[in-house]
PDB file of C-alpha atoms in Angstrom:
ATOM      1  CA  MET A   9      94.968 108.661 111.793  1.00 41.00           C
ATOM      2  CA  ALA A  10      96.896 109.377 114.896  1.00 37.00           C
ATOM      3  CA  ASP A  11      96.930 107.454 118.302  1.00 37.00           C
ATOM      4  CA  HIS A  12      94.957 108.950 121.119  1.00 42.00           C
ATOM      5  CA  SER A  13      98.415 109.763 122.727  1.00 44.00           C
ATOM      6  CA  ALA A  14      99.572 113.367 122.196  1.00 49.00           C
ATOM      7  CA  GLY A  15     102.614 113.522 119.845  1.00 55.00           C
ATOM      8  CA  ALA A  16     102.382 109.800 118.927  1.00 65.00           C
ATOM      9  CA  PRO A  17     103.205 108.847 115.472  1.00 81.00           C
ATOM     10  CA  GLU A  18     100.482 107.777 113.058  1.00 96.00           C
ATOM     11  CA  VAL A  19      99.318 104.168 113.551  1.00 96.00           C
ATOM     12  CA  VAL A  20      98.273 103.984 109.939  1.00 98.00           C
ATOM     13  CA  THR A  21     100.046 105.889 107.090  1.00 98.00           C
ATOM     14  CA  TYR A  22      98.514 106.580 103.721  1.00 98.00           C
ATOM     15  CA  GLU A  23     100.311 107.594 100.572  1.00 98.00           C
ATOM     16  CA  ARG A  24      99.320 107.580  96.768  1.00 98.00           C
ATOM     17  CA  THR A  25     101.569 106.894  93.979  1.00 97.00           C
ATOM     18  CA  GLY A  26      99.659 107.201  90.537  1.00 97.00           C
ATOM     19  CA  SER A  27      96.555 105.242  90.669  1.00 98.00           C
ATOM     20  CA  VAL A  28      97.658 103.131  93.774  1.00 98.00           C
ATOM     21  CA  ALA A  29      97.090 104.011  97.393  1.00 98.00           C
ATOM     22  CA  ARG A  30      99.470 102.511  99.979  1.00 98.00           C
ATOM     23  CA  VAL A  31      97.905 102.036 103.428  1.00 98.00           C
ATOM     24  CA  THR A  32     100.397 100.942 105.949  1.00 98.00           C
ATOM     25  CA  LEU A  33      99.991  99.575 109.585  1.00 98.00           C
ATOM     26  CA  ASN A  34     102.543 101.399 111.600  1.00 98.00           C
ATOM     27  CA  ARG A  35     103.266 100.003 115.015  1.00 97.00           C
ATOM     28  CA  PRO A  36     106.474  98.111 113.902  1.00 97.00           C
ATOM     29  CA  GLU A  37     107.717  98.125 117.610  1.00 96.00           C
ATOM     30  CA  TYR A  38     104.801  95.969 118.565  1.00 95.00           C
ATOM     31  CA  ARG A  39     104.627  93.823 115.269  1.00 97.00           C
ATOM     32  CA  ASN A  40     101.827  95.862 114.198  1.00 97.00           C
ATOM     33  CA  ALA A  41      99.411  94.705 116.950  1.00 96.00           C
ATOM     34  CA  GLN A  42      96.136  96.131 116.167  1.00 96.00           C
ATOM     35  CA  ASN A  43      94.697  98.579 118.992  1.00 95.00           C
ATOM     36  CA  SER A  44      91.502 100.322 118.493  1.00 95.00           C
ATOM     37  CA  ALA A  45      93.313 103.587 117.367  1.00 96.00           C
ATOM     38  CA  MET A  46      94.873 101.597 114.489  1.00 97.00           C
ATOM     39  CA  THR A  47      91.497  99.913 113.653  1.00 97.00           C
ATOM     40  CA  TYR A  48      89.755 103.390 113.225  1.00 97.00           C
ATOM     41  CA  ALA A  49      92.780 104.864 111.486  1.00 97.00           C
ATOM     42  CA  LEU A  50      92.709 102.076 109.035  1.00 98.00           C
ATOM     43  CA  ASP A  51      88.912 102.480 108.497  1.00 97.00           C
ATOM     44  CA  ALA A  52      89.627 106.171 107.657  1.00 97.00           C
ATOM     45  CA  ALA A  53      92.450 105.356 105.268  1.00 98.00           C
ATOM     46  CA  PHE A  54      90.227 102.830 103.287  1.00 98.00           C
ATOM     47  CA  ARG A  55      87.447 105.645 103.317  1.00 98.00           C
ATOM     48  CA  ARG A  56      89.958 107.996 101.862  1.00 98.00           C
ATOM     49  CA  ALA A  57      91.015 105.580  99.129  1.00 98.00           C
ATOM     50  CA  ALA A  58      87.425 104.925  98.372  1.00 98.00           C
ATOM     51  CA  ASP A  59      86.659 108.592  98.005  1.00 98.00           C
ATOM     52  CA  ASP A  60      89.625 109.641  95.906  1.00 98.00           C
ATOM     53  CA  ASP A  61      88.798 109.224  92.077  1.00 97.00           C
ATOM     54  CA  ALA A  62      92.439 108.947  91.347  1.00 98.00           C
ATOM     55  CA  VAL A  63      92.864 105.752  93.268  1.00 98.00           C
ATOM     56  CA  GLY A  64      92.248 102.561  91.161  1.00 98.00           C
ATOM     57  CA  ALA A  65      93.510 100.036  93.664  1.00 98.00           C
ATOM     58  CA  VAL A  66      94.913  99.843  97.250  1.00 98.00           C
ATOM     59  CA  VAL A  67      97.990  97.981  98.737  1.00 98.00           C
ATOM     60  CA  LEU A  68      97.531  96.997 102.417  1.00 98.00           C
ATOM     61  CA  ALA A  69     101.043  96.608 104.134  1.00 98.00           C
ATOM     62  CA  GLY A  70     102.722  96.485 107.465  1.00 98.00           C
ATOM     63  CA  ALA A  71     105.840  98.590 108.440  1.00 98.00           C
ATOM     64  CA  GLY A  72     108.915  96.726 109.819  1.00 97.00           C
ATOM     65  CA  GLU A  73     109.565  93.024 109.903  1.00 97.00           C
ATOM     66  CA  HIS A  74     106.111  91.800 110.205  1.00 98.00           C
ATOM     67  CA  PHE A  75     102.529  92.351 108.692  1.00 98.00           C
ATOM     68  CA  SER A  76     100.647  92.124 111.971  1.00 98.00           C
ATOM     69  CA  ALA A  77     101.030  89.706 114.981  1.00 95.00           C
ATOM     70  CA  GLY A  78      97.259  90.042 115.819  1.00 95.00           C
ATOM     71  CA  HIS A  79      95.138  92.047 117.889  1.00 95.00           C
ATOM     72  CA  ASP A  80      96.743  93.959 120.864  1.00 93.00           C
ATOM     73  CA  ILE A  81      96.408  91.964 124.112  1.00 88.00           C
ATOM     74  CA  GLY A  82      99.330  93.577 125.832  1.00 86.00           C
ATOM     75  CA  SER A  83     101.155  96.420 124.473  1.00 90.00           C
ATOM     76  CA  PRO A  84     101.405  99.787 126.332  1.00 89.00           C
ATOM     77  CA  GLY A  85      98.971 101.224 123.644  1.00 91.00           C
ATOM     78  CA  ARG A  86      96.240  98.860 124.257  1.00 91.00           C
ATOM     79  CA  ASP A  87      93.100 100.890 124.350  1.00 92.00           C
ATOM     80  CA  ALA A  88      90.100  98.502 124.728  1.00 91.00           C
ATOM     81  CA  HIS A  89      88.762 100.531 127.544  1.00 93.00           C
ATOM     82  CA  LEU A  90      88.333 103.799 125.591  1.00 93.00           C
ATOM     83  CA  SER A  91      85.449 104.916 123.186  1.00 94.00           C
ATOM     84  CA  PHE A  92      86.017 105.704 119.609  1.00 93.00           C
ATOM     85  CA  PRO A  93      83.376 106.995 117.135  1.00 92.00           C
ATOM     86  CA  ARG A  94      81.551 103.983 115.850  1.00 92.00           C
ATOM     87  CA  THR A  95      81.404 103.452 112.116  1.00 93.00           C
ATOM     88  CA  ALA A  96      80.853  99.643 111.585  1.00 94.00           C
ATOM     89  CA  GLY A  97      77.268  99.446 112.976  1.00 92.00           C
ATOM     90  CA  LEU A  98      74.716 100.784 115.212  1.00 91.00           C
ATOM     91  CA  TRP A  99      75.253  98.601 118.305  1.00 93.00           C
ATOM     92  CA  TRP A 100      75.926 100.560 121.583  1.00 94.00           C
ATOM     93  CA  ASP A 101      79.267 101.542 122.979  1.00 94.00           C
ATOM     94  CA  HIS A 102      81.168  98.962 125.023  1.00 96.00           C
ATOM     95  CA  VAL A 103      82.439 101.520 127.456  1.00 95.00           C
ATOM     96  CA  GLY A 104      80.635 101.368 130.788  1.00 95.00           C
ATOM     97  CA  LYS A 105      79.047  97.986 130.127  1.00 94.00           C
ATOM     98  CA  GLN A 106      80.023  94.830 131.803  1.00 94.00           C
ATOM     99  CA  GLY A 107      80.702  91.007 130.935  1.00 92.00           C
ATOM    100  CA  GLY A 108      79.222  89.750 127.655  1.00 93.00           C
ATOM    101  CA  ASP A 109      77.607  92.988 126.798  1.00 94.00           C
ATOM    102  CA  ALA A 110      80.778  94.949 126.915  1.00 94.00           C
ATOM    103  CA  ARG A 111      82.873  92.328 124.737  1.00 94.00           C
ATOM    104  CA  PHE A 112      80.036  91.633 122.358  1.00 96.00           C
ATOM    105  CA  ALA A 113      79.571  95.375 121.751  1.00 95.00           C
ATOM    106  CA  ARG A 114      83.209  95.924 121.308  1.00 96.00           C
ATOM    107  CA  GLU A 115      84.138  92.789 119.180  1.00 95.00           C
ATOM    108  CA  SER A 116      80.997  93.188 116.876  1.00 95.00           C
ATOM    109  CA  GLU A 117      82.167  96.686 116.055  1.00 96.00           C
ATOM    110  CA  VAL A 118      86.060  96.588 115.736  1.00 95.00           C
ATOM    111  CA  TYR A 119      86.493  92.951 114.699  1.00 96.00           C
ATOM    112  CA  LEU A 120      83.772  91.373 112.847  1.00 97.00           C
ATOM    113  CA  GLY A 121      81.915  94.631 111.783  1.00 97.00           C
ATOM    114  CA  MET A 122      85.051  96.397 110.410  1.00 97.00           C
ATOM    115  CA  CYS A 123      86.264  93.421 108.591  1.00 98.00           C
ATOM    116  CA  ARG A 124      82.980  93.018 106.706  1.00 98.00           C
ATOM    117  CA  ARG A 125      82.888  96.705 106.054  1.00 98.00           C
ATOM    118  CA  TRP A 126      86.511  96.801 104.547  1.00 98.00           C
ATOM    119  CA  ARG A 127      85.688  93.652 102.456  1.00 98.00           C
ATOM    120  CA  GLU A 128      83.028  95.662 100.713  1.00 97.00           C
ATOM    121  CA  LEU A 129      85.613  98.490  99.696  1.00 98.00           C
ATOM    122  CA  PRO A 130      84.635  98.825  95.936  1.00 98.00           C
ATOM    123  CA  LYS A 131      88.203  99.109  94.882  1.00 98.00           C
ATOM    124  CA  PRO A 132      90.465  96.099  94.659  1.00 98.00           C
ATOM    125  CA  VAL A 133      92.945  95.795  97.694  1.00 98.00           C
ATOM    126  CA  VAL A 134      96.200  93.849  97.431  1.00 98.00           C
ATOM    127  CA  CYS A 135      97.684  92.621 100.799  1.00 98.00           C
ATOM    128  CA  ALA A 136     101.504  92.440 101.232  1.00 98.00           C
ATOM    129  CA  VAL A 137     102.418  90.199 103.942  1.00 98.00           C
ATOM    130  CA  GLN A 138     105.968  89.762 105.321  1.00 98.00           C
ATOM    131  CA  GLY A 139     106.936  88.137 108.577  1.00 98.00           C
ATOM    132  CA  ALA A 140     104.043  87.152 110.919  1.00 98.00           C
ATOM    133  CA  CYS A 141     100.404  87.263 109.829  1.00 98.00           C
ATOM    134  CA  VAL A 142      98.792  85.739 113.037  1.00 97.00           C
ATOM    135  CA  ALA A 143      95.305  85.709 114.342  1.00 97.00           C
ATOM    136  CA  GLY A 144      93.814  89.145 113.853  1.00 97.00           C
ATOM    137  CA  GLY A 145      96.537  89.776 111.236  1.00 98.00           C
ATOM    138  CA  LEU A 146      94.907  87.032 109.363  1.00 98.00           C
ATOM    139  CA  MET A 147      91.389  89.006 109.416  1.00 98.00           C
ATOM    140  CA  LEU A 148      92.890  91.996 107.725  1.00 98.00           C
ATOM    141  CA  ALA A 149      94.591  89.896 105.061  1.00 98.00           C
ATOM    142  CA  TRP A 150      91.506  87.681 104.330  1.00 98.00           C
ATOM    143  CA  VAL A 151      89.290  90.687 103.592  1.00 98.00           C
ATOM    144  CA  CYS A 152      91.591  91.638 100.834  1.00 98.00           C
ATOM    145  CA  ASP A 153      91.164  90.618  97.390  1.00 98.00           C
ATOM    146  CA  LEU A 154      94.532  89.420  96.692  1.00 98.00           C
ATOM    147  CA  ILE A 155      97.449  88.439  99.084  1.00 98.00           C
ATOM    148  CA  VAL A 156     101.117  88.592  97.942  1.00 98.00           C
ATOM    149  CA  ALA A 157     103.384  87.117 100.519  1.00 98.00           C
ATOM    150  CA  ALA A 158     107.098  87.350 100.976  1.00 98.00           C
ATOM    151  CA  GLU A 159     108.852  84.000 101.040  1.00 98.00           C
ATOM    152  CA  GLY A 160     109.640  84.322 104.853  1.00 98.00           C
ATOM    153  CA  ALA A 161     106.018  85.188 105.688  1.00 98.00           C
ATOM    154  CA  TYR A 162     104.055  82.760 108.054  1.00 98.00           C
ATOM    155  CA  PHE A 163     100.338  82.639 108.877  1.00 98.00           C
ATOM    156  CA  ALA A 164      98.816  81.134 112.147  1.00 97.00           C
ATOM    157  CA  ASP A 165      95.784  81.202 114.261  1.00 97.00           C
ATOM    158  CA  PRO A 166      96.876  80.029 117.753  1.00 95.00           C
ATOM    159  CA  VAL A 167      93.881  81.377 119.665  1.00 94.00           C
ATOM    160  CA  LEU A 168      92.615  77.663 120.364  1.00 96.00           C
ATOM    161  CA  ARG A 169      95.229  77.861 123.077  1.00 94.00           C
ATOM    162  CA  MET A 170      92.849  80.262 124.743  1.00 93.00           C
ATOM    163  CA  GLY A 171      89.906  77.728 124.535  1.00 95.00           C
ATOM    164  CA  ILE A 172      88.680  79.735 121.621  1.00 96.00           C
ATOM    165  CA  PRO A 173      87.636  78.254 118.284  1.00 96.00           C
ATOM    166  CA  GLY A 174      89.353  80.887 116.094  1.00 96.00           C
ATOM    167  CA  VAL A 175      89.470  84.529 115.423  1.00 97.00           C
ATOM    168  CA  GLU A 176      86.257  86.846 115.210  1.00 97.00           C
ATOM    169  CA  TYR A 177      86.310  86.820 111.405  1.00 98.00           C
ATOM    170  CA  PHE A 178      86.058  83.053 110.838  1.00 98.00           C
ATOM    171  CA  ALA A 179      86.700  82.767 107.200  1.00 98.00           C
ATOM    172  CA  HIS A 180      89.197  79.801 107.482  1.00 98.00           C
ATOM    173  CA  PRO A 181      86.892  77.171 105.677  1.00 97.00           C
ATOM    174  CA  TRP A 182      86.467  79.466 102.691  1.00 98.00           C
ATOM    175  CA  VAL A 183      90.076  80.816 102.331  1.00 97.00           C
ATOM    176  CA  MET A 184      91.677  77.485 102.765  1.00 97.00           C
ATOM    177  CA  GLY A 185      89.163  74.661 102.695  1.00 96.00           C
ATOM    178  CA  PRO A 186      87.838  72.660 105.506  1.00 97.00           C
ATOM    179  CA  ARG A 187      90.498  70.078 106.341  1.00 97.00           C
ATOM    180  CA  ALA A 188      93.375  72.551 105.922  1.00 98.00           C
ATOM    181  CA  ALA A 189      91.445  74.880 108.402  1.00 98.00           C
ATOM    182  CA  LYS A 190      90.920  72.114 110.749  1.00 98.00           C
ATOM    183  CA  GLU A 191      94.733  71.213 110.901  1.00 98.00           C
ATOM    184  CA  PHE A 192      95.392  75.027 111.016  1.00 98.00           C
ATOM    185  CA  LEU A 193      93.150  75.329 114.090  1.00 98.00           C
ATOM    186  CA  TYR A 194      93.639  72.146 115.802  1.00 97.00           C
ATOM    187  CA  THR A 195      97.479  72.582 115.857  1.00 96.00           C
ATOM    188  CA  GLY A 196      97.873  76.279 116.060  1.00 96.00           C
ATOM    189  CA  ASP A 197     100.809  75.602 113.764  1.00 96.00           C
ATOM    190  CA  ARG A 198     102.471  78.085 111.449  1.00 97.00           C
ATOM    191  CA  MET A 199     101.694  77.800 107.657  1.00 98.00           C
ATOM    192  CA  THR A 200     104.430  78.918 105.447  1.00 98.00           C
ATOM    193  CA  ALA A 201     103.876  81.192 102.580  1.00 98.00           C
ATOM    194  CA  ARG A 202     104.544  78.471 100.176  1.00 98.00           C
ATOM    195  CA  ARG A 203     102.092  76.016 101.992  1.00 98.00           C
ATOM    196  CA  ALA A 204      99.566  79.128 101.797  1.00 98.00           C
ATOM    197  CA  HIS A 205     100.137  79.432  98.125  1.00 98.00           C
ATOM    198  CA  GLU A 206      99.585  75.653  97.657  1.00 98.00           C
ATOM    199  CA  ILE A 207      96.126  75.611  99.167  1.00 97.00           C
ATOM    200  CA  GLY A 208      95.011  78.881  97.371  1.00 97.00           C
ATOM    201  CA  MET A 209      94.976  81.231 100.340  1.00 98.00           C
ATOM    202  CA  VAL A 210      97.787  83.283  98.797  1.00 98.00           C
ATOM    203  CA  ASN A 211      97.984  84.471  95.207  1.00 98.00           C
ATOM    204  CA  ARG A 212     101.850  84.876  94.857  1.00 98.00           C
ATOM    205  CA  VAL A 213     104.923  84.161  96.878  1.00 98.00           C
ATOM    206  CA  VAL A 214     107.939  86.448  96.134  1.00 98.00           C
ATOM    207  CA  PRO A 215     111.377  87.068  97.494  1.00 98.00           C
ATOM    208  CA  ASP A 216     111.228  89.131 100.680  1.00 98.00           C
ATOM    209  CA  ALA A 217     113.193  92.038  99.187  1.00 98.00           C
ATOM    210  CA  ASP A 218     110.742  92.251  96.216  1.00 98.00           C
ATOM    211  CA  LEU A 219     107.463  92.317  98.255  1.00 98.00           C
ATOM    212  CA  ARG A 220     106.828  96.059  97.887  1.00 98.00           C
ATOM    213  CA  THR A 221     107.634  96.188  94.321  1.00 98.00           C
ATOM    214  CA  GLU A 222     105.646  93.105  93.291  1.00 98.00           C
ATOM    215  CA  ALA A 223     102.516  94.101  95.405  1.00 98.00           C
ATOM    216  CA  GLU A 224     102.512  97.596  93.921  1.00 98.00           C
ATOM    217  CA  ALA A 225     102.939  96.444  90.417  1.00 98.00           C
ATOM    218  CA  LEU A 226     100.205  94.002  90.658  1.00 98.00           C
ATOM    219  CA  ALA A 227      97.866  96.676  92.109  1.00 98.00           C
ATOM    220  CA  ALA A 228      99.001  99.168  89.428  1.00 98.00           C
ATOM    221  CA  ARG A 229      98.208  96.708  86.722  1.00 98.00           C
ATOM    222  CA  ILE A 230      94.867  96.043  88.159  1.00 98.00           C
ATOM    223  CA  ALA A 231      94.057  99.869  88.641  1.00 98.00           C
ATOM    224  CA  GLY A 232      94.383 100.111  84.791  1.00 97.00           C
ATOM    225  CA  MET A 233      91.153  98.244  84.431  1.00 98.00           C
ATOM    226  CA  PRO A 234      87.655 100.100  84.100  1.00 98.00           C
ATOM    227  CA  ARG A 235      86.932 101.069  87.634  1.00 97.00           C
ATOM    228  CA  PHE A 236      83.220 100.161  87.715  1.00 98.00           C
ATOM    229  CA  GLY A 237      83.825  96.849  86.259  1.00 98.00           C
ATOM    230  CA  LEU A 238      86.185  96.097  88.963  1.00 98.00           C
ATOM    231  CA  ALA A 239      83.820  96.993  91.557  1.00 98.00           C
ATOM    232  CA  LEU A 240      81.081  94.934  89.915  1.00 98.00           C
ATOM    233  CA  ALA A 241      83.547  91.919  89.577  1.00 98.00           C
ATOM    234  CA  LYS A 242      84.543  92.393  93.305  1.00 98.00           C
ATOM    235  CA  ARG A 243      80.792  92.522  94.322  1.00 98.00           C
ATOM    236  CA  ALA A 244      79.992  89.404  92.153  1.00 98.00           C
ATOM    237  CA  VAL A 245      82.644  87.274  93.647  1.00 98.00           C
ATOM    238  CA  ASN A 246      81.853  88.340  97.171  1.00 98.00           C
ATOM    239  CA  GLN A 247      78.113  87.631  96.625  1.00 98.00           C
ATOM    240  CA  ALA A 248      79.176  84.097  95.432  1.00 98.00           C
ATOM    241  CA  GLU A 249      81.226  83.620  98.450  1.00 98.00           C
ATOM    242  CA  ASP A 250      78.363  84.688 100.596  1.00 98.00           C
ATOM    243  CA  LEU A 251      76.061  82.262  98.838  1.00 98.00           C
ATOM    244  CA  MET A 252      78.466  79.625  99.712  1.00 97.00           C
ATOM    245  CA  GLY A 253      77.629  80.476 103.320  1.00 98.00           C
ATOM    246  CA  LEU A 254      80.402  82.899 104.387  1.00 98.00           C
ATOM    247  CA  HIS A 255      78.140  85.541 105.797  1.00 97.00           C
ATOM    248  CA  SER A 256      75.943  83.437 107.834  1.00 97.00           C
ATOM    249  CA  GLY A 257      78.852  81.243 108.802  1.00 97.00           C
ATOM    250  CA  LEU A 258      80.649  84.379 110.313  1.00 97.00           C
ATOM    251  CA  ASP A 259      77.454  85.109 112.199  1.00 97.00           C
ATOM    252  CA  SER A 260      77.378  81.727 113.640  1.00 97.00           C
ATOM    253  CA  VAL A 261      80.945  81.196 114.673  1.00 97.00           C
ATOM    254  CA  PHE A 262      81.048  84.658 116.180  1.00 96.00           C
ATOM    255  CA  GLY A 263      78.436  83.243 118.532  1.00 96.00           C
ATOM    256  CA  LEU A 264      80.633  80.410 119.428  1.00 96.00           C
ATOM    257  CA  HIS A 265      83.552  82.724 119.824  1.00 96.00           C
ATOM    258  CA  HIS A 266      81.713  84.745 122.575  1.00 96.00           C
ATOM    259  CA  LEU A 267      80.512  81.414 124.247  1.00 95.00           C
ATOM    260  CA  ALA A 268      84.120  80.585 124.527  1.00 96.00           C
ATOM    261  CA  HIS A 269      84.945  83.858 126.101  1.00 95.00           C
ATOM    262  CA  ALA A 270      82.054  83.479 128.577  1.00 95.00           C
ATOM    263  CA  HIS A 271      83.222  79.983 129.468  1.00 95.00           C
ATOM    264  CA  ASN A 272      86.701  81.299 130.261  1.00 93.00           C
ATOM    265  CA  ALA A 273      85.425  83.950 132.267  1.00 93.00           C
ATOM    266  CA  GLU A 274      83.109  81.647 134.268  1.00 93.00           C
ATOM    267  CA  THR A 275      85.662  78.923 134.748  1.00 93.00           C
ATOM    268  CA  GLY A 276      88.882  81.003 134.986  1.00 88.00           C
ATOM    269  CA  THR A 277      90.436  84.280 135.677  1.00 86.00           C
ATOM    270  CA  ASP A 278      89.487  86.123 132.559  1.00 86.00           C
ATOM    271  CA  ALA A 279      87.758  85.750 129.127  1.00 88.00           C
ATOM    272  CA  LEU A 280      91.115  85.108 127.519  1.00 87.00           C
ATOM    273  CA  ALA A 281      91.820  82.044 129.771  1.00 82.00           C
ATOM    274  CA  GLY A 282      94.712  84.001 131.482  1.00 81.00           C
ATOM    275  CA  MET A 283      96.607  84.207 128.414  1.00 75.00           C
ATOM    276  CA  ASP A 284      98.612  87.221 127.119  1.00 72.00           C
ATOM    277  CA  ALA A 285     101.137  87.536 124.223  1.00 69.00           C
ATOM    278  CA  ARG A 286     103.988  86.218 126.219  1.00 74.00           C
ATOM    279  CA  ALA A 287     101.956  83.357 127.560  1.00 76.00           C
ATOM    280  CA  MET A 288     100.923  82.509 123.936  1.00 73.00           C
ATOM    281  CA  ARG A 289     104.521  82.448 122.869  1.00 69.00           C
ATOM    282  CA  ALA A 290     105.539  80.301 125.715  1.00 69.00           C
ATOM    283  CA  ALA A 291     102.853  77.899 125.010  1.00 70.00           C
ATOM    284  CA  ALA A 292     104.047  77.612 121.410  1.00 67.00           C
ATOM    285  CA  ARG A 293     107.499  76.753 122.582  1.00 66.00           C
ATOM    286  CA  SER A 294     106.268  74.185 125.001  1.00 63.00           C
ATOM    287  CA  PRO A 295     106.946  70.468 124.665  1.00 52.00           C
ATOM    288  CA  GLN A 296     103.323  70.050 123.894  1.00 55.00           C
ATOM    289  CA  HIS A 297     103.156  72.707 121.217  1.00 51.00           C
ATOM    290  CA  PRO A 298     106.785  72.545 119.674  1.00 47.00           C
ATOM    291  CA  ALA A 299     107.677  75.337 117.255  1.00 44.00           C
ATOM    292  CA  ARG A 300     107.665  74.011 113.593  1.00 46.00           C
ATOM    293  CA  ASP A 301     107.978  75.379 110.186  1.00 40.00           C
ATOM    294  CA  THR A 302     104.137  75.301 110.323  1.00 36.00           C
ATOM    295  CA  GLY A 303     103.585  76.382 113.938  1.00 32.00           C
ATOM    296  CA  SER A 304     102.884  79.808 115.658  1.00 30.00           C
ATOM    297  CA  GLU A 305     104.545  81.598 118.724  1.00 35.00           C
ATOM    298  CA  ASP A 306     102.665  84.765 118.438  1.00 42.00           C
ATOM    299  CA  GLY A 307      99.714  86.422 120.151  1.00 42.00           C
ATOM    300  CA  ALA A 308      96.133  86.830 118.918  1.00 43.00           C
TER     301      ALA A 308
END
């Protein structure tokens, strides 16, 4: 589960206490921005939890002050140009390809494909969120079964500032309802943990200092239920959600997402409309997009 860099710390850590596995995103110096090394390390950790008969439930957490500020669009560890062993699908590698061919190949694997894969982990996953859960961070939280948020946590998808309709795993209307999803996307504003709880996106809000204890206690309680029954119940709810259009909706919006990338590339300097993490924060602080208790200042 290590980074490509020799001697680098693990970008995802794994530990088991009793029947609960704790999987932790471990790039706190970059607000746990997700590079490819982290994505594949996270996949390996979930596979390890699935294969371990002693594990009844999983907690997904983030080291440091923030759960995840999203996909890595500017840290020194950004590795979008590198190949990794592909596990989410059979599409070809993105390296050596150009334009939409390269971007679609990579994003269908590391973003949409991986999220779908993790959503199907047959053991319940509790997500523990503190600080920022922004853009790509939302995708990780949304594929979990339950979300426990610290009181100081906030959620945002600001990628509309790039001219893109939302993150690659477009579950917004299903996790928060259509009208809340539209406000969330149209403004790019932060949503507080309390508001996320009110609309049903978050299961519990707890004091910041109690987040780990509360999330692991909930996971341990769930792990005491019959394992096969939990797996079937999870599949039943996921199937019901797919019958409500989630699976096909994700496919259709993934296409719109890539249309936006192509439009940006044709009309501007790059597929992200010239935006990086710094530019996203600056846009959030501008008079047109004032920072609010419900607004974001983080990158994608």
